[in-house]
Short mmCIF file of C-alpha atoms in Angstrom, two decimals:
data_model
loop_
_atom_site.label_atom_id
_atom_site.label_comp_id
_atom_site.label_asym_id
_atom_site.label_seq_id
_atom_site.Cartn_x
_atom_site.Cartn_y
_atom_site.Cartn_z
CA MET A 22 29.44 4.46 2.24
CA GLY A 23 30.69 7.50 4.07
CA ILE A 24 27.87 9.24 5.90
CA LYS A 25 27.95 12.98 6.34
CA ASP A 26 28.90 14.60 9.60
CA ALA A 27 25.98 15.56 11.77
CA GLN A 28 26.12 18.45 14.23
CA CYS A 29 23.72 18.92 17.12
CA ASP A 30 22.93 22.56 17.80
CA THR A 31 22.00 21.74 21.37
CA CYS A 32 25.06 19.72 22.39
CA HIS A 33 27.63 21.41 20.13
CA HIS A 34 29.18 18.01 19.37
CA THR A 35 30.29 17.00 15.89
CA HIS A 36 30.06 13.31 15.11
CA SER A 37 31.98 11.66 12.30
CA SER A 38 29.81 8.92 10.83
CA ALA A 39 31.83 5.98 9.57
CA ALA A 40 29.41 3.32 10.70
CA VAL A 41 29.73 1.22 7.57
CA GLU A 42 33.14 -0.05 8.66
CA ALA A 43 31.75 -0.61 12.15
CA THR A 44 28.70 -2.55 11.03
CA GLN A 45 30.91 -4.74 8.85
CA ALA A 46 32.84 -5.68 11.95
CA LEU A 47 29.64 -6.70 13.67
CA MET A 48 29.34 -9.72 11.46
CA GLU A 49 32.94 -10.90 11.76
CA VAL A 50 33.12 -11.34 15.51
CA ASN A 51 33.62 -14.92 16.76
CA ASN A 52 33.41 -16.18 13.16
CA THR A 53 29.73 -16.97 13.78
CA ASN A 54 27.01 -17.88 11.32
CA THR A 55 25.03 -14.68 10.85
CA ASN A 56 21.71 -16.52 10.62
CA ASP A 57 22.22 -18.52 13.83
CA HIS A 58 20.12 -16.82 16.49
CA HIS A 59 20.92 -19.34 19.22
CA GLN A 60 24.19 -17.70 20.30
CA GLN A 61 24.63 -17.58 24.07
CA GLN A 62 25.73 -14.66 26.17
CA PRO A 63 29.41 -14.96 27.33
CA ASP A 64 30.19 -15.96 30.92
CA HIS A 65 31.83 -12.58 31.58
CA PRO A 66 30.37 -9.28 30.39
CA THR A 67 32.17 -7.82 27.41
CA GLU A 68 33.26 -4.20 27.24
CA ALA A 69 30.45 -3.61 24.76
CA SER A 70 27.83 -5.16 27.06
CA ILE A 71 28.97 -2.83 29.87
CA VAL A 72 28.44 0.17 27.61
CA ILE A 73 25.09 -1.25 26.50
CA ASN A 74 23.93 -1.48 30.11
CA ARG A 75 24.97 2.13 30.69
CA VAL A 76 23.08 3.30 27.60
CA ARG A 77 20.05 1.30 28.74
CA GLN A 78 20.20 3.06 32.09
CA ASP A 79 20.44 6.46 30.38
CA LEU A 80 17.39 5.66 28.28
CA ARG A 81 15.49 4.46 31.37
CA ILE A 82 16.17 7.80 33.05
CA ILE A 83 14.72 9.61 30.03
CA TYR A 84 11.58 7.47 30.28
CA ASP A 85 11.12 7.24 34.04
CA VAL A 86 12.45 10.54 35.31
CA GLY A 87 11.12 12.54 32.40
CA GLN A 88 14.44 14.15 31.47
CA SER A 89 13.60 13.74 27.80
CA THR A 90 15.53 16.77 26.60
CA THR A 91 17.15 16.88 23.19
CA ARG A 92 20.56 16.84 24.91
CA ASN A 93 19.84 13.59 26.78
CA TYR A 94 18.32 11.92 23.76
CA TRP A 95 21.23 12.98 21.56
CA SER A 96 23.63 11.48 24.11
CA VAL A 97 21.86 8.12 23.87
CA LEU A 98 22.01 8.15 20.08
CA CYS A 99 25.70 9.09 20.15
CA SER A 100 26.41 6.16 22.45
CA LEU A 101 24.51 3.83 20.13
CA MET A 102 26.48 5.06 17.13
CA ALA A 103 29.73 4.55 19.06
CA LEU A 104 28.68 0.98 19.82
CA PHE A 105 28.00 0.31 16.16
CA LYS A 106 31.56 1.41 15.39
CA THR A 107 33.05 -1.36 17.56
CA PRO A 108 33.14 -5.13 17.08
CA LEU A 109 30.13 -6.69 18.78
CA SER A 110 29.14 -10.23 19.57
CA PHE A 111 25.83 -11.39 18.16
CA PRO A 112 23.94 -11.03 21.49
CA ASP A 113 25.36 -7.52 21.98
CA TYR A 114 24.28 -6.60 18.46
CA ILE A 115 20.72 -7.67 19.25
CA GLN A 116 20.78 -5.72 22.52
CA CYS A 117 21.88 -2.59 20.63
CA PHE A 118 18.89 -2.90 18.36
CA LYS A 119 16.55 -3.40 21.29
CA ILE A 120 17.79 -0.14 22.80
CA ALA A 121 17.41 1.53 19.41
CA TRP A 122 13.80 0.33 19.35
CA ARG A 123 13.13 1.96 22.73
CA SER A 124 14.71 5.16 21.49
CA VAL A 125 12.37 5.14 18.50
CA LEU A 126 9.40 5.28 20.85
CA LEU A 127 10.37 8.80 21.90
CA ARG A 128 8.28 10.22 19.07
CA HIS A 129 7.97 13.76 20.42
CA LEU A 130 11.60 14.41 19.58
CA ASN A 131 11.19 13.45 15.93
CA ASN A 132 11.08 17.08 14.79
CA HIS A 133 14.71 17.71 15.68
CA LYS A 134 16.38 17.47 12.27
CA ASN A 135 19.83 16.47 13.49
CA ILE A 136 18.39 13.70 15.63
CA GLN A 137 16.42 12.37 12.68
CA PHE A 138 19.60 12.51 10.65
CA MET A 139 21.44 10.47 13.28
CA ARG A 140 18.67 7.88 13.48
CA LEU A 141 18.64 7.42 9.72
CA CYS A 142 22.42 7.04 9.66
CA LEU A 143 21.97 4.18 12.08
CA ALA A 144 19.22 2.61 9.95
CA ASN A 145 21.19 3.02 6.75
CA ASP A 146 24.40 1.50 8.09
CA ALA A 147 22.54 -1.43 9.64
CA LEU A 148 20.88 -2.32 6.32
CA GLN A 149 24.17 -1.93 4.44
CA CYS A 150 25.72 -4.39 6.88
CA LEU A 151 22.91 -6.93 6.46
CA ALA A 152 23.13 -6.63 2.69
CA ARG A 153 26.89 -7.26 2.56
CA GLN A 154 26.45 -10.45 4.54
CA ASP A 155 23.32 -11.43 2.56
CA ILE A 156 21.46 -12.00 5.84
CA LYS A 157 18.18 -13.90 5.79
CA VAL A 158 15.60 -12.00 7.80
CA LEU A 159 14.79 -14.81 10.21
CA GLY A 160 14.85 -15.25 13.98
CA TYR A 161 16.54 -12.39 15.81
CA TRP A 162 17.32 -10.71 12.50
CA GLU A 163 13.60 -10.22 11.97
CA SER A 164 13.44 -8.12 15.15
CA ALA A 165 16.55 -6.20 14.13
CA VAL A 166 15.17 -5.36 10.68
CA GLN A 167 11.85 -4.32 12.21
CA VAL A 168 13.76 -1.79 14.32
CA VAL A 169 15.56 -0.44 11.27
CA LEU A 170 12.34 -0.15 9.28
CA SER A 171 10.68 1.61 12.19
CA LEU A 172 13.51 4.17 12.16
CA VAL A 173 12.81 4.72 8.47
CA ARG A 174 9.03 4.84 8.82
CA ASN A 175 9.13 7.55 11.48
CA SER A 176 11.54 9.80 9.62
CA ASP A 177 10.93 12.92 7.62
CA PRO A 178 10.83 11.97 3.92
CA ASN A 179 13.17 14.81 2.94
CA ILE A 180 15.82 13.74 5.45
CA PHE A 181 15.35 10.13 4.38
CA HIS A 182 16.13 10.94 0.75
CA GLU A 183 19.09 13.07 1.84
CA VAL A 184 20.68 10.35 3.97
CA PHE A 185 19.62 7.04 2.51
CA PHE A 186 21.95 5.60 -0.06
CA VAL A 187 21.11 2.44 -1.98
CA ASN A 188 24.11 0.84 -3.68
CA SER A 189 24.01 -2.20 -5.93
CA VAL A 190 24.66 -4.64 -3.08
CA LEU A 191 21.91 -3.21 -0.89
CA LYS A 192 19.54 -3.01 -3.87
CA LYS A 193 20.06 -6.69 -4.63
CA TRP A 194 19.46 -7.65 -1.00
CA ILE A 195 16.31 -5.50 -0.67
CA LEU A 196 14.93 -7.01 -3.88
CA SER A 197 15.64 -10.56 -2.71
CA VAL A 198 13.95 -9.93 0.66
CA PHE A 199 10.98 -8.29 -1.06
CA CYS A 200 10.46 -11.10 -3.57
CA ASP A 201 11.68 -14.27 -1.86
CA LYS A 202 9.78 -15.88 1.00
CA GLU A 203 12.90 -17.91 1.82
CA MET A 204 14.78 -14.69 2.53
CA CYS A 205 12.03 -13.32 4.79
CA SER A 206 8.95 -15.21 5.95
CA ASN A 207 7.27 -12.12 7.44
CA PRO A 208 5.14 -10.58 4.64
CA TYR A 209 4.74 -7.27 6.49
CA ILE A 210 8.51 -6.74 6.68
CA ARG A 211 8.64 -7.50 2.97
CA LEU A 212 5.92 -4.90 2.35
CA ASP A 213 7.95 -2.36 4.31
CA MET A 214 10.81 -2.85 1.85
CA LEU A 215 8.75 -0.69 -0.51
CA MET A 216 10.00 2.31 1.50
CA MET A 217 13.45 1.61 0.07
CA ILE A 218 12.27 0.52 -3.37
CA GLN A 219 10.37 3.78 -3.84
CA THR A 220 13.70 5.63 -3.71
CA TRP A 221 14.66 3.86 -6.94
CA CYS A 222 11.95 5.82 -8.76
CA GLN A 223 14.02 9.01 -8.47
CA ASN A 224 17.23 7.37 -9.71
CA ASP A 225 15.65 5.73 -12.78
CA ASP A 226 16.58 2.31 -11.40
CA LEU A 227 13.16 1.03 -12.41
CA ASP A 228 14.09 1.70 -16.05
CA ASN A 229 15.82 -1.65 -15.82
CA GLU A 230 13.33 -4.20 -17.12
CA GLU A 231 14.73 -7.10 -15.08
CA ILE A 232 14.52 -5.15 -11.81
CA SER A 233 10.99 -3.99 -12.64
CA GLU A 234 9.88 -7.55 -13.37
CA HIS A 235 11.14 -8.65 -9.96
CA VAL A 236 9.37 -5.72 -8.27
CA ILE A 237 6.10 -6.55 -10.05
CA ALA A 238 6.43 -10.21 -9.05
CA GLY A 239 6.93 -9.17 -5.43
CA LEU A 240 3.96 -6.78 -5.57
CA MET A 241 1.71 -9.54 -6.88
CA LYS A 242 2.84 -12.07 -4.26
CA LEU A 243 2.36 -9.63 -1.39
CA SER A 244 -1.00 -8.22 -2.47
CA VAL A 245 -2.84 -10.89 -0.49
CA TYR A 246 -1.41 -9.39 2.73
CA MET A 247 -2.61 -5.86 2.02
CA ASP A 248 -5.37 -5.80 4.60
CA GLY A 249 -6.29 -4.24 7.93
CA GLU A 250 -3.52 -6.07 9.79
CA TYR A 251 -0.91 -3.91 8.13
CA GLU A 252 -1.71 -0.62 9.81
CA SER A 253 -0.14 2.75 9.35
CA THR A 254 2.42 3.63 12.00
CA PRO A 255 0.62 5.78 14.59
CA GLY A 256 1.67 9.35 14.04
CA GLY A 257 3.79 8.27 11.09
CA THR A 258 5.13 10.81 8.61
CA GLY A 259 5.20 10.78 4.83
CA LEU A 260 7.00 7.43 4.52
CA THR A 261 3.76 5.48 4.59
CA LEU A 262 2.65 2.43 2.69
CA GLU A 263 0.29 4.60 0.62
CA LEU A 264 3.13 6.86 -0.56
CA SER A 265 5.43 3.94 -1.37
CA TRP A 266 2.79 2.08 -3.39
CA CYS A 267 1.75 5.25 -5.20
CA ARG A 268 5.29 6.11 -6.29
CA VAL A 269 6.22 2.59 -7.33
CA ILE A 270 2.99 1.88 -9.24
CA TYR A 271 3.08 5.26 -10.99
CA THR A 272 6.71 4.74 -12.07
CA LEU A 273 6.07 1.19 -13.33
CA LEU A 274 3.02 2.47 -15.18
CA THR A 275 4.73 5.42 -16.88
CA LYS A 276 7.75 3.28 -17.82
CA GLY A 277 5.42 0.80 -19.52
CA HIS A 278 6.39 -2.13 -17.30
CA LEU A 279 2.78 -2.90 -16.32
CA THR A 280 1.54 -3.22 -19.90
CA ASN A 281 1.82 -7.02 -19.93
CA VAL A 282 0.01 -7.22 -16.61
CA TYR A 283 -2.91 -5.16 -17.94
CA LYS A 284 -3.08 -7.16 -21.18
CA ALA A 285 -3.07 -10.48 -19.34
CA ALA A 286 -5.74 -9.28 -16.89
CA THR A 287 -7.96 -8.06 -19.73
CA GLN A 288 -7.69 -11.37 -21.58
CA GLN A 289 -8.44 -13.32 -18.41
CA ILE A 290 -11.58 -11.32 -17.70
CA GLN A 291 -12.86 -11.49 -21.25
CA SER A 292 -12.38 -15.27 -21.34
CA LEU A 293 -13.89 -15.73 -17.82
CA SER A 294 -10.61 -17.31 -16.74
CA VAL A 295 -9.48 -15.04 -13.92
CA GLY A 296 -5.77 -15.37 -13.16
CA PRO A 297 -3.15 -13.74 -10.89
CA GLU A 298 -2.89 -10.52 -12.91
CA ALA A 299 -6.63 -9.80 -12.79
CA ARG A 300 -6.80 -10.70 -9.10
CA TRP A 301 -3.86 -8.41 -8.34
CA LEU A 302 -5.44 -5.40 -10.02
CA ALA A 303 -8.72 -6.05 -8.21
CA ARG A 304 -6.90 -6.31 -4.87
CA MET A 305 -5.06 -3.08 -5.57
CA VAL A 306 -8.22 -0.99 -5.90
CA GLU A 307 -9.77 -2.77 -2.91
CA PHE A 308 -6.56 -2.07 -0.96
CA VAL A 309 -6.99 1.66 -1.58
CA ALA A 310 -10.51 1.56 -0.11
CA THR A 311 -9.30 -0.47 2.88
CA ARG A 312 -6.46 1.94 3.56
CA THR A 313 -8.79 4.93 3.35
CA THR A 314 -11.06 3.37 5.96
CA LEU A 315 -8.04 2.71 8.19
CA ILE A 316 -6.77 6.27 7.81
CA LYS A 317 -10.16 7.58 8.91
CA SER A 318 -10.10 5.28 11.95
CA ASN A 319 -6.54 6.31 12.90
CA LEU A 320 -7.46 9.96 12.55
CA GLN A 321 -10.55 9.65 14.75
CA SER A 322 -8.57 7.80 17.43
CA SER A 323 -5.77 10.41 17.29
CA CYS A 324 -3.28 7.77 16.13
CA MET A 325 -2.58 9.89 13.07
CA THR A 326 -2.12 13.63 12.81
CA PRO A 327 -4.56 15.50 10.52
CA ILE A 328 -1.87 16.65 8.12
CA ASN A 329 -0.42 13.15 7.75
CA ALA A 330 -3.91 11.71 7.29
CA LEU A 331 -4.58 14.20 4.50
CA LYS A 332 -1.29 13.29 2.78
CA ALA A 333 -2.15 9.61 2.99
CA LEU A 334 -5.67 10.21 1.64
CA GLU A 335 -4.28 12.16 -1.30
CA CYS A 336 -1.88 9.29 -2.06
CA CYS A 337 -4.80 6.85 -1.99
CA LEU A 338 -6.75 8.97 -4.46
CA VAL A 339 -3.77 9.38 -6.78
CA LEU A 340 -3.07 5.64 -6.70
CA LEU A 341 -6.73 4.85 -7.43
CA GLY A 342 -6.65 7.29 -10.33
CA HIS A 343 -3.54 5.61 -11.78
CA LEU A 344 -5.26 2.24 -11.65
CA LEU A 345 -8.72 3.15 -12.93
CA ILE A 346 -7.81 5.73 -15.54
CA SER A 347 -4.27 5.00 -16.73
CA CYS A 348 -4.30 1.24 -17.14
CA GLY A 349 -5.88 1.01 -20.58
CA LYS A 350 -8.91 -1.19 -21.10
CA THR A 351 -8.65 -3.37 -18.00
CA PHE A 352 -11.00 -1.51 -15.68
CA THR A 353 -13.50 -0.95 -18.45
CA CYS A 354 -13.96 -4.74 -18.66
CA ARG A 355 -17.18 -6.09 -17.26
CA GLY A 356 -16.83 -7.33 -13.68
CA ILE A 357 -13.55 -5.75 -12.69
CA SER A 358 -15.08 -2.37 -13.51
CA ARG A 359 -17.58 -3.05 -10.73
CA VAL A 360 -14.73 -3.67 -8.28
CA GLY A 361 -13.13 -0.39 -9.28
CA VAL A 362 -16.33 1.62 -9.03
CA VAL A 363 -17.17 0.24 -5.57
CA SER A 364 -13.71 1.23 -4.31
CA PHE A 365 -14.01 4.67 -5.91
CA ILE A 366 -17.32 5.33 -4.14
CA LYS A 367 -15.98 4.14 -0.78
CA VAL A 368 -12.88 6.32 -1.01
CA CYS A 369 -14.79 9.46 -2.05
CA VAL A 370 -17.45 9.05 0.65
CA ILE A 371 -14.85 8.55 3.41
CA VAL A 372 -12.77 11.52 2.25
CA LEU A 373 -15.80 13.79 2.26
CA GLU A 374 -16.74 12.56 5.74
CA VAL A 375 -13.28 13.49 7.04
CA ILE A 376 -12.76 16.85 5.29
CA PRO A 377 -15.29 19.00 7.27
CA ALA A 378 -13.55 18.40 10.61
CA LEU A 379 -10.15 19.33 9.14
CA TRP A 380 -11.05 22.21 6.86
CA TYR A 381 -10.61 25.09 9.33
CA HIS A 382 -6.96 24.33 10.19
CA HIS A 383 -5.88 22.56 6.98
CA ALA A 384 -7.83 24.20 4.17
CA ASN A 385 -4.99 24.05 1.62
CA SER A 386 -4.36 20.34 2.15
CA CYS A 387 -8.09 19.63 2.08
CA ASN A 388 -8.28 21.53 -1.22
CA LEU A 389 -5.63 19.26 -2.74
CA VAL A 390 -7.56 16.14 -1.73
CA LEU A 391 -10.85 17.47 -3.06
CA THR A 392 -9.15 18.54 -6.27
CA SER A 393 -7.98 14.95 -6.77
CA ILE A 394 -11.58 13.72 -6.51
CA SER A 395 -12.85 16.44 -8.84
CA GLU A 396 -10.19 15.69 -11.47
CA MET A 397 -10.93 11.96 -11.34
CA ILE A 398 -14.66 12.46 -11.90
CA GLU A 399 -13.98 14.99 -14.66
CA THR A 400 -11.67 12.52 -16.42
CA LEU A 401 -14.16 9.68 -16.06
CA THR A 402 -17.02 11.65 -17.58
CA SER A 403 -15.00 13.21 -20.42
CA SER A 404 -13.18 10.11 -21.68
CA PRO A 405 -15.09 7.91 -24.19
CA LYS A 406 -13.10 4.80 -23.22
CA LEU A 407 -14.22 5.14 -19.57
CA GLN A 408 -17.94 5.40 -20.24
CA SER A 409 -18.57 1.88 -18.91
CA LEU A 410 -17.37 3.09 -15.49
CA VAL A 411 -19.62 6.16 -15.72
CA GLN A 412 -22.60 3.96 -16.63
CA LEU A 413 -21.98 1.82 -13.54
CA LEU A 414 -21.75 4.92 -11.35
CA GLY A 415 -25.06 6.18 -12.73
CA ARG A 416 -26.81 2.82 -12.59
CA ASP A 417 -25.75 1.43 -9.22
CA HIS A 418 -24.48 4.43 -7.26
CA SER A 419 -26.54 7.44 -8.29
CA GLN A 420 -27.46 8.29 -4.69
CA GLU A 421 -23.84 8.12 -3.51
CA MET A 422 -22.74 10.26 -6.46
CA ASP A 423 -25.39 12.85 -5.59
CA LYS A 424 -24.13 12.86 -2.01
CA ILE A 425 -20.52 13.27 -3.16
CA ARG A 426 -21.48 16.10 -5.50
CA TRP A 427 -23.51 17.86 -2.79
CA SER A 428 -20.76 17.53 -0.18
CA ALA A 429 -18.10 18.80 -2.58
CA SER A 430 -20.27 21.80 -3.51
CA ASN A 431 -20.12 22.94 0.13
CA PHE A 432 -16.40 23.55 -0.40
CA GLY A 433 -16.78 25.21 -3.79
CA PHE A 434 -16.20 22.17 -5.99
CA GLN A 435 -18.74 21.68 -8.81
CA MET A 436 -18.60 18.11 -10.08
CA PRO A 437 -20.36 16.71 -13.17
CA ILE A 438 -23.83 15.21 -12.79
CA ILE A 439 -23.97 11.49 -13.57
CA THR A 440 -27.52 10.46 -14.42
CA PRO A 441 -28.88 6.91 -14.02
CA ASP A 442 -28.79 4.75 -17.13
CA GLU A 443 -32.47 4.06 -17.83
CA ASP A 444 -31.54 1.35 -20.32
CA HIS A 445 -31.00 -1.01 -17.39
CA VAL A 446 -34.50 -0.70 -15.92
CA THR A 447 -35.81 -4.23 -15.33
CA THR A 448 -39.41 -3.66 -14.28
CA GLN A 449 -40.84 -4.85 -17.60
CA CYS A 450 -38.40 -7.52 -18.77
CA PRO A 451 -39.13 -11.27 -18.40
CA GLU A 452 -38.00 -12.77 -15.12
CA ARG A 453 -35.55 -15.15 -16.84
CA PHE A 454 -33.65 -12.08 -18.10
CA VAL A 455 -32.91 -10.85 -14.55
CA ASP A 456 -29.60 -11.47 -12.77
CA GLY A 457 -30.20 -13.70 -9.73
CA VAL A 458 -27.70 -11.71 -7.63
CA THR A 459 -28.07 -8.06 -8.67
CA GLN A 460 -31.71 -8.22 -9.83
CA LEU A 461 -30.71 -6.18 -12.88
CA MET A 462 -31.29 -7.11 -16.50
CA ILE A 463 -28.71 -9.52 -17.90
CA GLU A 464 -26.65 -8.63 -20.95
CA SER A 465 -24.39 -11.69 -21.23
CA PRO A 466 -25.97 -14.65 -19.38
CA VAL A 467 -23.95 -17.27 -17.52
CA LEU A 468 -25.35 -20.28 -15.64
CA LEU A 469 -23.97 -21.14 -12.18
CA GLN A 470 -24.26 -24.90 -12.47
CA THR A 471 -24.27 -25.85 -8.79
CA SER A 472 -27.27 -23.58 -8.05
CA GLN A 473 -28.78 -23.44 -11.57
CA VAL A 474 -29.08 -19.65 -11.20
CA THR A 475 -28.46 -17.36 -14.18
CA VAL A 476 -26.31 -14.28 -13.68
CA ASP A 477 -24.62 -11.72 -15.90
CA GLU A 478 -20.95 -12.04 -16.85
CA THR A 479 -20.28 -8.92 -14.78
CA THR A 480 -21.55 -10.65 -11.66
CA LEU A 481 -19.57 -13.82 -12.37
CA VAL A 482 -16.29 -11.95 -12.90
CA TYR A 483 -16.92 -9.96 -9.72
CA LEU A 484 -17.36 -13.25 -7.81
CA LEU A 485 -14.28 -14.80 -9.41
CA LEU A 486 -12.15 -11.84 -8.35
CA GLN A 487 -12.85 -12.41 -4.65
CA LYS A 488 -10.18 -13.98 -2.45
CA SER A 489 -12.28 -17.15 -2.10
CA PRO A 490 -14.59 -17.35 -5.14
CA ARG A 491 -17.83 -19.09 -4.15
CA CYS A 492 -21.33 -19.46 -5.51
CA PRO A 493 -23.47 -17.04 -3.46
CA PHE A 494 -26.32 -19.56 -3.30
CA THR A 495 -24.61 -22.91 -2.55
CA ARG A 496 -21.27 -21.60 -1.15
CA THR A 497 -19.41 -24.10 -3.34
CA THR A 498 -16.10 -23.03 -4.85
CA LEU A 499 -16.29 -21.40 -8.28
CA ASP A 500 -13.88 -22.72 -10.90
CA GLN A 501 -13.73 -23.09 -14.66
CA HIS A 502 -16.07 -26.09 -14.57
CA SER A 503 -18.78 -24.58 -12.35
CA PHE A 504 -20.37 -22.23 -14.90
CA CYS A 505 -21.14 -21.97 -18.62
CA ARG A 506 -22.31 -19.33 -21.08
CA LEU A 507 -25.90 -19.38 -22.44
CA PRO A 508 -25.70 -18.20 -26.08
CA GLU A 509 -29.34 -19.03 -26.90
CA LEU A 510 -30.61 -16.99 -23.94
CA GLN A 511 -28.34 -14.14 -24.99
CA GLN A 512 -29.99 -14.14 -28.43
CA GLU A 513 -33.42 -13.96 -26.75
CA ILE A 514 -32.31 -11.02 -24.61
CA HIS A 515 -30.89 -9.23 -27.63
CA ALA A 516 -34.12 -9.77 -29.59
CA TRP A 517 -36.25 -8.53 -26.70
CA ARG A 518 -34.14 -5.39 -26.21
CA THR A 519 -34.27 -4.65 -29.94
CA ASN A 520 -38.06 -5.02 -29.93
CA VAL A 521 -38.45 -2.74 -26.87
CA SER A 522 -36.17 -0.14 -28.44
CA THR A 523 -38.12 -0.20 -31.72
CA THR A 524 -41.48 0.05 -29.94
CA SER A 525 -40.25 2.95 -27.81
CA HIS A 526 -39.03 4.76 -30.93
CA HIS A 527 -42.43 4.41 -32.62
CA HIS A 528 -44.23 5.78 -29.54
CA ASN A 529 -41.92 8.76 -29.34
CA ASN A 530 -42.20 9.50 -33.10
CA PRO A 531 -45.83 8.85 -34.18
#
């Protein structure tokens, strides 16, 4: 790929970018195996290693002496680009990437557009090179790819989409790294590949059913790693994990590629046989809540700028809305609906805790985030198919909903009132009709055989969707043989509810 010329206004130098040919040469030197990271440094310094040492010294001056002007930084990047245009031995290639990593740490110069352009050219050409050689991201290559991904993560999204070019060879390599543990054993590098995959949404590449199936398979495999360990890059810009997931999920959803996932998850929940699809959807909504908590923490510790935190929060809300509202019947199923509602409450509460401190300087962005919450609640309350979610909000989270509504009203947002569902009051029902975990009246009874405790199907599904499903009373693992339905008890419950309803009707209409 030919990369556009970049001109630095400060240095008045024009740099032709033909780094693709250069990076191809990197892999051909010494006829070495590209995945062998045990190459030794030569006895005598190469011409490239001499230049590398000079560039390292220049970078050290920027750090130690404080001469971190745009001119000096541009000079370092130019030297790096020149190195990538020459044949390098494997050790020299690694050293170049180590210097590039140190240059990435100079975050305060990120706003210079031409410098960002240059950095992304470097990242783009490096990935193109790895793709052509079908490199496995192991050993030293893992460090090299981490540097490239860091260049991408800390770049302006607009410049990224202007510079980054994904051809068929690179697309195939990115997909193989994303989906195949043999290609890359580091799950967090594989998650970062979503930054490249999300560019396919704009080019209609995800129209291809085969590509989409591979992406979905990768998403499902990697969902187990979506936890607090994978943190947002401090001070990162719009190319965050939240944005990547939001774009990819929304595109897969609107193209209809997630239909089979939703159908399979719904069937699994209804049959009390929770499988990978149901677990993935549950992890996705829990992931949104986890990320929101992390964004709040990064904001409070000044690891994230307010404007970037607001963008990430809005992405979290949009992604949660896609999952809860747009996925058909799945999140209206008993059990997984509870997972979704809990995540919804957590996200809304955290957002409304953060907004007051940011409102004065970022009112417009805060308005967008609050609008997302308002639209979600409006959709929930107005859609007949989502009434099971509304009932859960009113039954189990009425106080939190009141708090959300009150907080939003301080900023001029009037949200619908969700009243508690009195039909679930358990003060007068027989004790054997009460869920042993939630202490609410059971609708569809299930017996946990190891503890001989009766719970509702909702509670059982909620337990089965956890990472390590266990009986809450005996801590034994829950599987298909550790519980059973109780149809006779269900008939008793139905008869009792019918009798109470009839009696109440007679009292109200003498």
